[in-house]
Tab-separated table of C-alpha atoms in Angstrom:
chain	number	residue	atom	x	y	z
A	1	MET	CA	-0.031	-0.016	-0.041
A	2	GLN	CA	2.784	2.233	0.796
A	3	ALA	CA	4.463	1.714	-2.610
A	4	ILE	CA	0.934	2.451	-4.275
A	5	ASN	CA	0.658	5.706	-2.226
A	6	LYS	CA	4.304	6.795	-3.159
A	7	ASP	CA	3.661	6.054	-6.959
A	8	ALA	CA	0.291	7.961	-6.722
A	9	ASN	CA	1.840	11.015	-5.008
A	10	SER	CA	4.784	11.108	-7.700
A	11	VAL	CA	2.133	11.130	-10.459
A	12	LEU	CA	0.261	13.897	-8.775
A	13	GLU	CA	3.307	15.971	-8.192
A	14	ALA	CA	4.631	15.327	-11.852
A	15	GLU	CA	1.112	16.322	-13.189
A	16	GLN	CA	1.151	19.645	-11.095
A	17	ASP	CA	4.787	20.444	-12.447
A	18	ALA	CA	3.635	19.765	-15.907
A	19	ASN	CA	0.538	21.830	-15.572
A	20	GLU	CA	2.200	24.812	-14.111
A	21	THR	CA	4.740	24.588	-16.914
A	22	GLN	CA	1.932	24.241	-19.474
A	23	ASP	CA	0.160	27.338	-18.196
A	24	LEU	CA	3.227	29.499	-18.999
A	25	GLU	CA	3.762	27.873	-22.543
A	26	ASP	CA	1.874	28.819	-25.654
A	27	ASP	CA	-0.374	31.070	-23.727
A	28	ASP	CA	-0.578	33.988	-25.958
A	29	LYS	CA	-4.241	35.045	-25.791
A	30	SER	CA	-3.738	36.944	-29.110
A	31	VAL	CA	-3.178	33.801	-31.047
A	32	LYS	CA	-6.289	32.683	-32.980
A	33	ILE	CA	-7.480	29.200	-32.900
A	34	SER	CA	-10.560	27.400	-34.394
A	35	PRO	CA	-13.887	27.957	-32.833
A	36	TYR	CA	-14.240	24.204	-32.057
A	37	THR	CA	-11.102	24.393	-29.946
A	38	MET	CA	-12.343	27.516	-28.433
A	39	MET	CA	-15.528	25.810	-27.244
A	40	GLY	CA	-13.620	22.927	-26.115
A	41	ARG	CA	-11.507	24.931	-23.586
A	42	ASN	CA	-12.351	24.340	-20.010
A	43	ARG	CA	-10.126	26.590	-17.776
A	44	ILE	CA	-11.080	29.544	-15.518
A	45	GLY	CA	-7.445	30.441	-14.400
A	46	LEU	CA	-7.038	31.263	-10.720
A	47	CYS	CA	-10.313	30.673	-8.812
A	48	SER	CA	-11.215	32.875	-5.814
A	49	MET	CA	-14.359	32.716	-3.762
A	50	PRO	CA	-16.593	35.527	-4.053
A	51	LYS	CA	-15.424	38.422	-1.820
A	52	ASP	CA	-18.512	38.544	0.433
A	53	LEU	CA	-18.315	34.819	0.959
A	54	ASP	CA	-14.584	34.995	1.646
A	55	ALA	CA	-14.957	37.844	4.170
A	56	ASN	CA	-17.791	36.252	6.074
A	57	ILE	CA	-15.686	32.943	6.340
A	58	MET	CA	-12.719	34.973	7.740
A	59	ASP	CA	-15.017	36.832	10.206
A	60	THR	CA	-16.226	33.457	11.390
A	61	LEU	CA	-12.635	32.083	12.257
A	62	PRO	CA	-11.289	33.104	15.718
A	63	SER	CA	-7.616	34.419	15.910
A	64	VAL	CA	-5.136	32.012	14.749
A	65	ASN	CA	-4.115	29.596	17.677
A	66	LYS	CA	-2.375	26.377	17.937
A	67	SER	CA	-5.498	24.284	18.256
A	68	LEU	CA	-6.944	25.628	14.896
A	69	ARG	CA	-3.790	25.427	13.211
A	70	ASN	CA	-3.370	21.706	14.414
A	71	ALA	CA	-6.853	20.883	13.313
A	72	SER	CA	-6.483	22.500	10.045
A	73	GLN	CA	-3.270	20.694	9.221
A	74	ALA	CA	-4.866	17.405	10.070
A	75	ILE	CA	-7.782	17.976	7.770
A	76	TYR	CA	-5.455	19.031	4.969
A	77	LEU	CA	-3.237	15.977	5.531
A	78	ALA	CA	-6.476	13.680	5.645
A	79	SER	CA	-7.548	14.993	2.180
A	80	MET	CA	-4.288	13.918	0.581
A	81	SER	CA	-4.635	10.504	1.998
A	82	GLN	CA	-4.657	7.881	-0.784
A	83	SER	CA	-6.671	5.277	1.171
A	84	ARG	CA	-9.933	4.642	2.998
A	85	PRO	CA	-9.674	2.719	6.394
A	86	ASN	CA	-11.991	-0.207	7.254
A	87	ASP	CA	-12.982	1.407	10.303
A	88	TYR	CA	-12.701	4.353	12.480
A	89	SER	CA	-9.826	3.184	14.315
A	90	THR	CA	-7.262	3.548	11.587
A	91	LEU	CA	-4.745	6.219	12.305
A	92	ILE	CA	-1.965	7.989	10.297
A	93	LYS	CA	1.073	9.862	11.356
A	94	ARG	CA	0.803	13.532	11.077
A	95	VAL	CA	3.876	14.769	8.861
A	96	SER	CA	5.234	18.131	9.751
A	97	LYS	CA	7.885	20.275	7.926
A	98	LYS	CA	10.574	18.835	10.240
A	99	GLY	CA	9.564	15.127	9.371
A	100	THR	CA	7.333	12.489	10.822
A	101	THR	CA	6.206	13.100	14.425
A	102	ASN	CA	4.967	10.560	16.788
A	103	LYS	CA	1.632	12.295	17.021
A	104	ILE	CA	-1.234	10.827	15.363
A	105	VAL	CA	-4.616	12.202	13.853
A	106	PRO	CA	-7.613	10.326	12.435
A	107	GLU	CA	-7.850	9.783	8.681
A	108	PRO	CA	-10.455	11.870	6.895
A	109	HIS	CA	-13.332	9.598	7.517
A	110	ALA	CA	-12.848	9.573	11.302
A	111	ILE	CA	-12.969	13.286	11.534
A	112	ARG	CA	-15.885	14.509	13.470
A	113	TYR	CA	-16.654	18.130	12.805
A	114	ASP	CA	-17.106	19.924	16.112
A	115	LYS	CA	-16.716	23.500	16.677
A	116	VAL	CA	-13.002	23.586	16.418
A	117	SER	CA	-12.727	21.199	13.316
A	118	SER	CA	-15.533	22.705	11.493
A	119	LYS	CA	-13.748	26.203	11.552
A	120	ALA	CA	-10.498	24.527	10.673
A	121	TYR	CA	-12.310	23.001	7.692
A	122	LEU	CA	-13.478	26.502	6.695
A	123	SER	CA	-9.908	27.778	6.869
A	124	SER	CA	-8.203	24.803	5.257
A	125	ARG	CA	-10.481	23.156	2.750
A	126	ALA	CA	-13.660	25.247	1.933
A	127	HIS	CA	-11.626	27.165	-0.792
A	128	ALA	CA	-10.456	24.113	-2.429
A	129	ALA	CA	-13.831	22.464	-2.232
A	130	TYR	CA	-15.393	25.755	-3.915
A	131	GLY	CA	-12.778	25.602	-6.778
A	132	ALA	CA	-13.518	21.860	-7.632
A	133	ALA	CA	-17.213	22.748	-7.633
A	134	ASP	CA	-16.591	25.934	-9.506
A	135	PHE	CA	-14.854	24.038	-12.322
A	136	VAL	CA	-17.389	21.422	-12.558
A	137	PHE	CA	-20.436	23.910	-12.800
A	138	ARG	CA	-18.949	26.139	-15.132
A	139	ASP	CA	-18.136	23.426	-17.697
A	140	ILE	CA	-21.703	22.281	-17.379
A	141	SER	CA	-23.258	25.867	-17.727
A	142	ARG	CA	-21.154	26.771	-20.597
A	143	ARG	CA	-21.909	23.785	-22.752
A	144	ILE	CA	-25.563	23.190	-21.824
A	145	PRO	CA	-27.185	26.661	-21.740
A	146	ASP	CA	-30.755	25.028	-21.520
A	147	PHE	CA	-29.984	23.515	-17.991
A	148	GLN	CA	-31.151	26.305	-15.623
A	149	PRO	CA	-31.705	24.786	-12.237
A	150	THR	CA	-33.981	26.591	-9.807
A	151	SER	CA	-33.162	24.312	-6.904
A	152	ILE	CA	-30.161	22.502	-5.419
A	153	LEU	CA	-29.786	19.667	-2.911
A	154	ASP	CA	-26.222	19.644	-1.384
A	155	PHE	CA	-25.592	16.185	0.411
A	156	GLY	CA	-22.487	16.473	2.780
A	157	THR	CA	-23.029	20.205	2.266
A	158	GLY	CA	-20.293	21.218	4.992
A	159	PRO	CA	-20.386	25.055	5.137
A	160	GLY	CA	-22.178	25.128	1.740
A	161	THR	CA	-19.408	25.851	-0.763
A	162	ALA	CA	-21.032	23.902	-3.519
A	163	ILE	CA	-24.265	25.921	-3.070
A	164	TRP	CA	-22.242	29.201	-3.602
A	165	ALA	CA	-20.317	27.604	-6.640
A	166	ALA	CA	-23.718	26.742	-8.074
A	167	LYS	CA	-25.076	30.201	-7.589
A	168	ASN	CA	-22.071	31.423	-9.393
A	169	SER	CA	-22.799	29.347	-12.513
A	170	TRP	CA	-26.557	30.088	-12.474
A	171	PRO	CA	-27.037	33.306	-10.847
A	172	LYS	CA	-30.544	34.075	-12.368
A	173	SER	CA	-32.266	30.796	-11.987
A	174	LEU	CA	-31.207	29.316	-8.828
A	175	GLU	CA	-33.259	30.225	-5.783
A	176	THR	CA	-33.881	27.282	-3.592
A	177	ALA	CA	-31.267	25.338	-1.606
A	178	VAL	CA	-31.327	22.344	0.694
A	179	GLY	CA	-28.106	21.392	2.623
A	180	ILE	CA	-27.725	18.018	4.284
A	181	ASP	CA	-24.891	17.166	6.758
A	182	SER	CA	-24.308	15.065	9.642
A	183	SER	CA	-22.506	17.831	11.441
A	184	GLU	CA	-24.772	20.285	13.358
A	185	GLU	CA	-21.716	22.636	13.462
A	186	MET	CA	-21.227	22.539	9.682
A	187	LEU	CA	-25.064	23.138	9.298
A	188	GLU	CA	-24.868	26.230	11.359
A	189	HIS	CA	-22.014	27.640	9.093
A	190	ALA	CA	-23.924	26.752	5.948
A	191	ASP	CA	-26.979	28.341	7.450
A	192	LYS	CA	-25.243	31.614	8.104
A	193	LEU	CA	-23.472	31.799	4.846
A	194	SER	CA	-26.348	30.561	2.514
A	195	ASN	CA	-28.783	33.293	4.205
A	196	MET	CA	-26.348	36.223	3.531
A	197	PRO	CA	-28.040	39.102	1.622
A	198	ASP	CA	-25.495	38.523	-1.229
A	199	SER	CA	-25.874	34.936	-1.407
A	200	GLY	CA	-28.819	35.215	-3.874
A	201	ILE	CA	-30.549	32.180	-2.300
A	202	LYS	CA	-34.145	32.946	-1.495
A	203	ASP	CA	-34.937	29.808	0.344
A	204	TYR	CA	-32.346	27.960	2.233
A	205	LYS	CA	-33.031	24.782	4.524
A	206	GLY	CA	-30.495	22.647	6.491
A	207	MET	CA	-31.091	19.119	7.467
A	208	ARG	CA	-29.266	16.779	9.720
A	209	TYR	CA	-28.551	13.386	8.256
A	210	LEU	CA	-27.158	10.666	10.862
A	211	ASN	CA	-28.012	7.377	9.324
A	212	TYR	CA	-28.074	6.236	5.761
A	213	LYS	CA	-31.300	4.392	6.563
A	214	GLU	CA	-33.005	7.656	7.193
A	215	SER	CA	-34.993	8.848	4.234
A	216	PHE	CA	-35.136	12.384	2.831
A	217	LEU	CA	-37.354	11.432	-0.061
A	218	GLU	CA	-40.438	12.892	1.229
A	219	HIS	CA	-39.125	16.275	0.052
A	220	GLU	CA	-39.531	17.455	-3.416
A	221	LYS	CA	-37.074	16.593	-5.965
A	222	HIS	CA	-34.400	19.007	-7.284
A	223	ASP	CA	-33.048	20.111	-10.488
A	224	LEU	CA	-29.454	19.771	-9.293
A	225	VAL	CA	-28.243	17.321	-6.743
A	226	VAL	CA	-24.519	17.551	-5.506
A	227	ALA	CA	-22.537	15.186	-3.349
A	228	SER	CA	-18.942	16.906	-3.152
A	229	PHE	CA	-16.090	14.862	-1.276
A	230	VAL	CA	-18.593	12.615	0.327
A	231	ILE	CA	-18.707	9.335	-1.392
A	232	GLY	CA	-15.162	8.482	-0.393
A	233	GLU	CA	-16.074	9.100	3.294
A	234	LEU	CA	-18.801	6.489	3.374
A	235	THR	CA	-17.492	3.407	5.295
A	236	SER	CA	-19.189	0.549	3.344
A	237	ASP	CA	-20.346	-0.479	-0.021
A	238	LEU	CA	-23.681	-0.976	1.411
A	239	ILE	CA	-23.950	2.624	2.671
A	240	ILE	CA	-22.704	3.881	-0.859
A	241	LYS	CA	-25.154	1.956	-2.633
A	242	ALA	CA	-28.157	3.220	-0.587
A	243	THR	CA	-26.927	6.735	-0.659
A	244	LEU	CA	-26.482	6.798	-4.427
A	245	LYS	CA	-30.009	5.343	-4.964
A	246	ALA	CA	-31.356	8.089	-2.619
A	247	LEU	CA	-29.559	10.756	-4.483
A	248	TRP	CA	-30.557	9.604	-7.803
A	249	ASP	CA	-34.149	9.397	-6.753
A	250	GLN	CA	-33.882	12.919	-5.344
A	251	THR	CA	-32.620	14.117	-8.780
A	252	ARG	CA	-35.211	15.850	-11.269
A	253	GLY	CA	-32.493	17.016	-13.567
A	254	MET	CA	-28.735	16.429	-13.054
A	255	LEU	CA	-26.630	14.622	-10.382
A	256	VAL	CA	-23.027	15.852	-9.707
A	257	LEU	CA	-20.602	13.719	-7.765
A	258	ILE	CA	-17.105	15.067	-6.822
A	259	ASP	CA	-14.416	13.250	-4.907
A	260	ARG	CA	-10.715	13.548	-4.325
A	261	GLY	CA	-8.273	13.325	-7.292
A	262	THR	CA	-6.685	10.094	-5.960
A	263	PRO	CA	-6.794	6.706	-7.280
A	264	ASN	CA	-9.405	5.700	-4.680
A	265	GLY	CA	-11.244	8.823	-5.227
A	266	PHE	CA	-11.433	8.223	-8.836
A	267	ARG	CA	-12.536	4.503	-8.312
A	268	HIS	CA	-15.326	5.790	-6.073
A	269	ILE	CA	-16.489	8.128	-8.781
A	270	ALA	CA	-15.993	5.738	-11.637
A	271	GLU	CA	-18.206	2.845	-9.643
A	272	ALA	CA	-20.654	5.236	-8.766
A	273	ARG	CA	-21.107	6.420	-12.284
A	274	ALA	CA	-21.560	2.824	-13.371
A	275	ALA	CA	-24.108	2.178	-10.757
A	276	ILE	CA	-26.141	5.244	-11.378
A	277	LEU	CA	-26.200	4.578	-15.386
A	278	GLU	CA	-27.131	0.931	-14.557
A	279	MET	CA	-30.049	2.018	-12.271
A	280	ALA	CA	-31.205	4.817	-14.665
A	281	ASN	CA	-31.055	2.735	-17.988
A	282	SER	CA	-32.449	-0.366	-16.761
A	283	ASN	CA	-35.533	0.942	-14.864
A	284	GLU	CA	-36.408	4.176	-16.688
A	285	GLN	CA	-37.545	4.652	-20.407
A	286	LEU	CA	-35.847	7.861	-20.628
A	287	GLY	CA	-32.573	6.728	-19.129
A	288	ALA	CA	-29.647	9.010	-18.488
A	289	HIS	CA	-26.538	10.302	-20.074
A	290	VAL	CA	-23.169	11.653	-18.875
A	291	VAL	CA	-22.655	15.336	-19.252
A	292	SER	CA	-19.084	15.779	-17.996
A	293	PRO	CA	-16.375	14.697	-18.205
A	294	CYS	CA	-17.366	11.783	-20.407
A	295	SER	CA	-18.792	11.743	-23.814
A	296	HIS	CA	-20.143	8.223	-23.499
A	297	GLU	CA	-22.105	5.960	-21.164
A	298	LYS	CA	-19.695	2.949	-21.455
A	299	LEU	CA	-17.570	1.410	-18.730
A	300	CYS	CA	-14.698	3.947	-17.690
A	301	PRO	CA	-11.833	2.720	-19.703
A	302	LEU	CA	-9.432	3.697	-16.749
A	303	LEU	CA	-11.362	1.639	-14.147
A	304	VAL	CA	-9.221	-1.314	-14.961
A	305	ASN	CA	-5.975	-1.927	-13.299
A	306	GLY	CA	-3.268	0.665	-14.168
A	307	LYS	CA	-1.345	3.595	-13.070
A	308	SER	CA	-3.697	6.081	-14.741
A	309	TRP	CA	-6.886	7.548	-13.139
A	310	CYS	CA	-9.210	10.011	-14.469
A	311	HIS	CA	-9.037	13.345	-12.392
A	312	PHE	CA	-8.510	17.039	-13.091
A	313	SER	CA	-6.861	20.134	-11.444
A	314	GLN	CA	-7.961	23.671	-10.509
A	315	ARG	CA	-5.798	26.358	-9.076
A	316	VAL	CA	-7.527	28.232	-6.008
A	317	TYR	CA	-6.487	31.364	-4.258
A	318	ARG	CA	-5.457	31.222	-0.619
A	319	ASN	CA	-5.568	34.464	1.186
A	320	GLU	CA	-3.299	35.596	4.089
A	321	VAL	CA	-5.371	34.177	6.824
A	322	VAL	CA	-5.724	30.731	5.195
A	323	ARG	CA	-2.019	30.684	4.469
A	324	SER	CA	-1.247	31.388	8.079
A	325	ILE	CA	-3.569	28.937	9.545
A	326	THR	CA	-2.551	25.948	7.255
A	327	GLY	CA	1.188	26.711	7.583
A	328	PHE	CA	1.602	27.526	3.892
A	329	LYS	CA	2.667	31.082	4.155
A	330	SER	CA	4.619	31.179	1.008
A	331	ALA	CA	2.073	29.794	-1.187
A	332	ASP	CA	-0.746	32.184	-2.278
A	333	HIS	CA	-2.376	29.179	-4.180
A	334	GLU	CA	-3.286	25.466	-4.218
A	335	ASP	CA	-4.039	23.214	-6.950
A	336	ILE	CA	-6.660	21.064	-5.896
A	337	LYS	CA	-7.059	17.674	-7.616
A	338	PHE	CA	-10.437	16.037	-8.139
A	339	SER	CA	-12.476	13.365	-9.890
A	340	TYR	CA	-16.031	14.096	-10.894
A	341	VAL	CA	-19.052	12.907	-12.935
A	342	ALA	CA	-22.167	14.830	-13.896
A	343	ILE	CA	-25.173	12.631	-14.935
A	344	ARG	CA	-28.392	14.087	-16.436
A	345	ARG	CA	-31.871	12.512	-16.784
A	346	GLY	CA	-32.837	11.402	-20.435
A	347	ALA	CA	-30.919	10.145	-23.345
A	348	ARG	CA	-27.862	11.775	-24.852
A	349	PRO	CA	-29.155	14.409	-27.433
A	350	ALA	CA	-28.461	13.296	-30.985
A	351	VAL	CA	-26.531	15.812	-32.997
A	352	THR	CA	-25.965	15.992	-36.701
A	353	GLN	CA	-22.544	17.185	-37.610
A	354	SER	CA	-22.970	20.426	-39.317
A	355	LYS	CA	-20.621	23.455	-40.516
A	356	LEU	CA	-20.240	26.673	-38.913
A	357	SER	CA	-21.176	29.578	-41.000
A	358	THR	CA	-17.674	31.197	-39.975
A	359	LYS	CA	-14.346	29.559	-41.253
A	360	SER	CA	-12.044	32.055	-39.480
A	361	ALA	CA	-10.064	31.446	-36.287
A	362	LEU	CA	-11.222	33.107	-33.080
A	363	THR	CA	-9.534	34.636	-30.009
A	364	ASP	CA	-12.919	34.718	-28.096
A	365	LEU	CA	-16.266	32.954	-28.341
A	366	SER	CA	-18.119	36.274	-28.322
A	367	GLN	CA	-17.085	36.574	-31.912
A	368	LEU	CA	-19.400	33.657	-32.828
A	369	SER	CA	-23.062	34.065	-34.021
A	370	THR	CA	-25.773	32.799	-31.848
A	371	ASN	CA	-26.537	29.863	-34.209
A	372	ASP	CA	-22.752	28.808	-34.465
A	373	LYS	CA	-22.304	29.001	-30.549
A	374	SER	CA	-25.616	26.816	-30.162
A	375	LEU	CA	-24.295	24.332	-32.573
A	376	LEU	CA	-20.711	24.084	-30.862
A	377	GLN	CA	-22.535	23.489	-27.599
A	378	LYS	CA	-24.401	20.502	-28.861
A	379	LEU	CA	-21.464	19.148	-30.772
A	380	SER	CA	-19.364	19.443	-27.564
A	381	LEU	CA	-21.389	16.736	-25.861
A	382	ASN	CA	-19.664	14.120	-28.112
A	383	TRP	CA	-16.095	15.587	-28.027
A	384	PRO	CA	-13.062	13.689	-26.210
A	385	ARG	CA	-11.697	14.993	-23.006
A	386	VAL	CA	-7.987	15.344	-22.512
A	387	THR	CA	-7.198	13.283	-19.445
A	388	ALA	CA	-3.684	14.325	-18.930
A	389	PRO	CA	-1.188	17.320	-19.512
A	390	PRO	CA	-0.585	17.135	-23.305
A	391	ILE	CA	3.159	16.585	-23.914
A	392	LYS	CA	4.401	19.446	-26.089
A	393	LYS	CA	7.579	18.630	-28.139
A	394	LYS	CA	9.314	20.877	-30.447
A	395	LYS	CA	7.319	19.767	-33.572
A	396	HIS	CA	4.572	17.615	-32.225
A	397	VAL	CA	2.122	17.328	-29.445
A	398	ILE	CA	0.974	14.021	-27.787
A	399	ILE	CA	-2.542	14.070	-26.491
A	400	ASP	CA	-4.250	11.428	-24.343
A	401	MET	CA	-7.926	11.568	-24.413
A	402	CYS	CA	-11.122	9.677	-23.474
A	403	SER	CA	-13.156	9.200	-26.834
A	404	SER	CA	-17.029	8.990	-27.331
A	405	GLU	CA	-16.388	5.242	-28.022
A	406	GLY	CA	-15.440	4.693	-24.414
A	407	GLN	CA	-11.562	4.356	-25.122
A	408	ILE	CA	-8.544	6.122	-23.955
A	409	GLN	CA	-6.780	7.109	-27.265
A	410	ARG	CA	-3.605	8.856	-27.872
A	411	VAL	CA	-3.399	11.400	-30.852
A	412	ILE	CA	-0.175	12.997	-32.115
A	413	ALA	CA	-0.578	16.377	-33.751
A	414	THR	CA	2.572	17.163	-35.783
A	415	LYS	CA	3.673	20.376	-37.288
A	416	LEU	CA	4.104	19.112	-40.832
A	417	SER	CA	1.128	16.733	-41.302
A	418	SER	CA	-1.647	18.057	-38.780
A	419	PRO	CA	-3.970	20.801	-39.701
A	420	PHE	CA	-4.528	21.242	-36.169
A	421	TYR	CA	-1.120	21.439	-34.637
A	422	LYS	CA	-1.707	25.309	-33.660
A	423	ASP	CA	-4.909	24.110	-31.809
A	424	ALA	CA	-3.016	21.282	-30.173
A	425	ARG	CA	-0.267	23.723	-28.932
A	426	LYS	CA	-2.939	25.502	-26.902
A	427	LEU	CA	-4.409	22.506	-25.424
A	428	HIS	CA	-4.591	22.076	-21.665
A	429	TRP	CA	-5.424	19.227	-19.451
A	430	GLY	CA	-9.197	18.943	-18.942
A	431	ASP	CA	-10.129	20.529	-22.458
A	432	GLN	CA	-12.041	18.748	-25.101
A	433	TRP	CA	-10.435	17.862	-28.517
A	434	PRO	CA	-12.964	18.433	-31.293
A	435	HIS	CA	-10.859	17.612	-34.264
A	436	PRO	CA	-11.056	14.229	-36.063
A	437	PRO	CA	-7.631	12.358	-35.745
A	438	THR	CA	-5.191	11.770	-38.529
A	439	SER	CA	-3.765	8.736	-36.493
A	440	VAL	CA	-4.812	7.220	-33.201
A	441	VAL	CA	-3.254	5.117	-30.724
A	442	GLN	CA	-5.753	3.109	-28.758
A	443	ILE	CA	-4.225	2.774	-25.200
A	444	ARG	CA	-7.012	1.026	-23.241
A	445	ALA	CA	-10.448	0.052	-23.836
A	446	PRO	CA	-13.303	-1.249	-21.467
A	447	ASN	CA	-13.215	-4.757	-20.176
A	448	ALA	CA	-9.326	-4.902	-21.332
A	449	ASP	CA	-7.312	-7.358	-19.489
A	450	PRO	CA	-4.366	-5.299	-18.128
A	451	ASP	CA	-2.222	-8.471	-17.638
A	452	SER	CA	-2.388	-9.375	-21.270
A	453	GLN	CA	-1.152	-5.919	-22.682
A	454	GLU	CA	2.220	-4.300	-22.624
A	455	THR	CA	2.161	-0.829	-21.004
A	456	ASP	CA	3.683	2.438	-21.966
A	457	LYS	CA	5.165	4.916	-19.649
A	458	ARG	CA	1.805	6.256	-18.307
A	459	GLY	CA	0.558	2.501	-17.622
A	460	SER	CA	-1.328	2.166	-20.880
A	461	SER	CA	-1.315	-0.300	-23.744
A	462	PRO	CA	-0.097	0.973	-27.093
A	463	GLN	CA	-2.385	-0.777	-29.662
A	464	GLN	CA	-1.815	0.921	-32.838
A	465	THR	CA	-4.807	1.786	-35.036
A	466	SER	CA	-5.016	4.167	-37.975
A	467	GLU	CA	-7.766	6.169	-39.632
């Protein structure tokens, strides 16, 4: 287990370095790229909480003291954990800047959010949780303008950061919110923050949820149901299954699940994705389809054994108070890694491939006509998603992506042979790739036997295909 954790951490660190280098590379905003690639972009830069929310959180925190700092660091380290304990007795050693100490703190799933730890969460993880939710919601609202939720149910709401992130993406339509959590202290924070005059939420209700057998289905269904960094904290497969069914039954429009960007966090999301799709497509005439990040409903190709897992990164801002409490005084930002899935009721929309009226490249989507933008939004539901930082060499770019066929494919865009080379140079991890490939390397397909295939440096099987 230690070896697996070490490999996973090494991959995360390498991805962070690659992502930071990539942000500085080929980032001239004046360079024109195709409107297709412009629509496929999915980056919001440095994410910051709304000023009013950030200020109210800071007002909630007491002066920085040792107990708050220790609790914040414990929660931060717990969020970096690669494993889930079998029971609440599992403990990990706390690692300080000077090395491993003999002090112990519980893993994330054993943390009980009392007055001190709930405030520690506000200082150490609320900004990161907001950034992950903001990334997901912006991608959905940008590509699916007809989805305008009026109500949200946030399961495991904590201080309500996902509600604020949703309001940021749907400021005009979202009016009603229900926050559910097992911690009374967390619900108090969520109630205070959601009832702020600037929250924009007209009707907020907090509910305490102590047992997975309890039902919250008597309440009306919601357009948007969210469970952010919750699934990985549930302690058994039975509880996870029951919770997923309850959440899907409560969903009128779309269900969004977010978890940590670790191998186990990804596994929780991928298995939940499969379970929800099986429930929806076996018992309902309308079925369901994945909105993001996938462009298919097949088994996740990265769920088979291997070193790769589907996750994304969002850079979030840390203010001075947060840096002081968490001990990261020199770093004004954090790159939050997360896995997620968004599933919408109904079949995947059928889209006929059509040409845009414009043939010119763009620097901004506002240059598109309304009809062209609407067409691109519909087409984007079937575009592959870039699942790792593209490898940008001198005269070619290597892109790994999850295709609409449910395969991880590797595309190589060369300067000499690819008409999309300039677009490839501007591509980032998490973007969509809209162009047809000139050559494809199929890396891993669903139901593949990982023991029967050789693997490349990313832990993927290099089966060559051509188009």
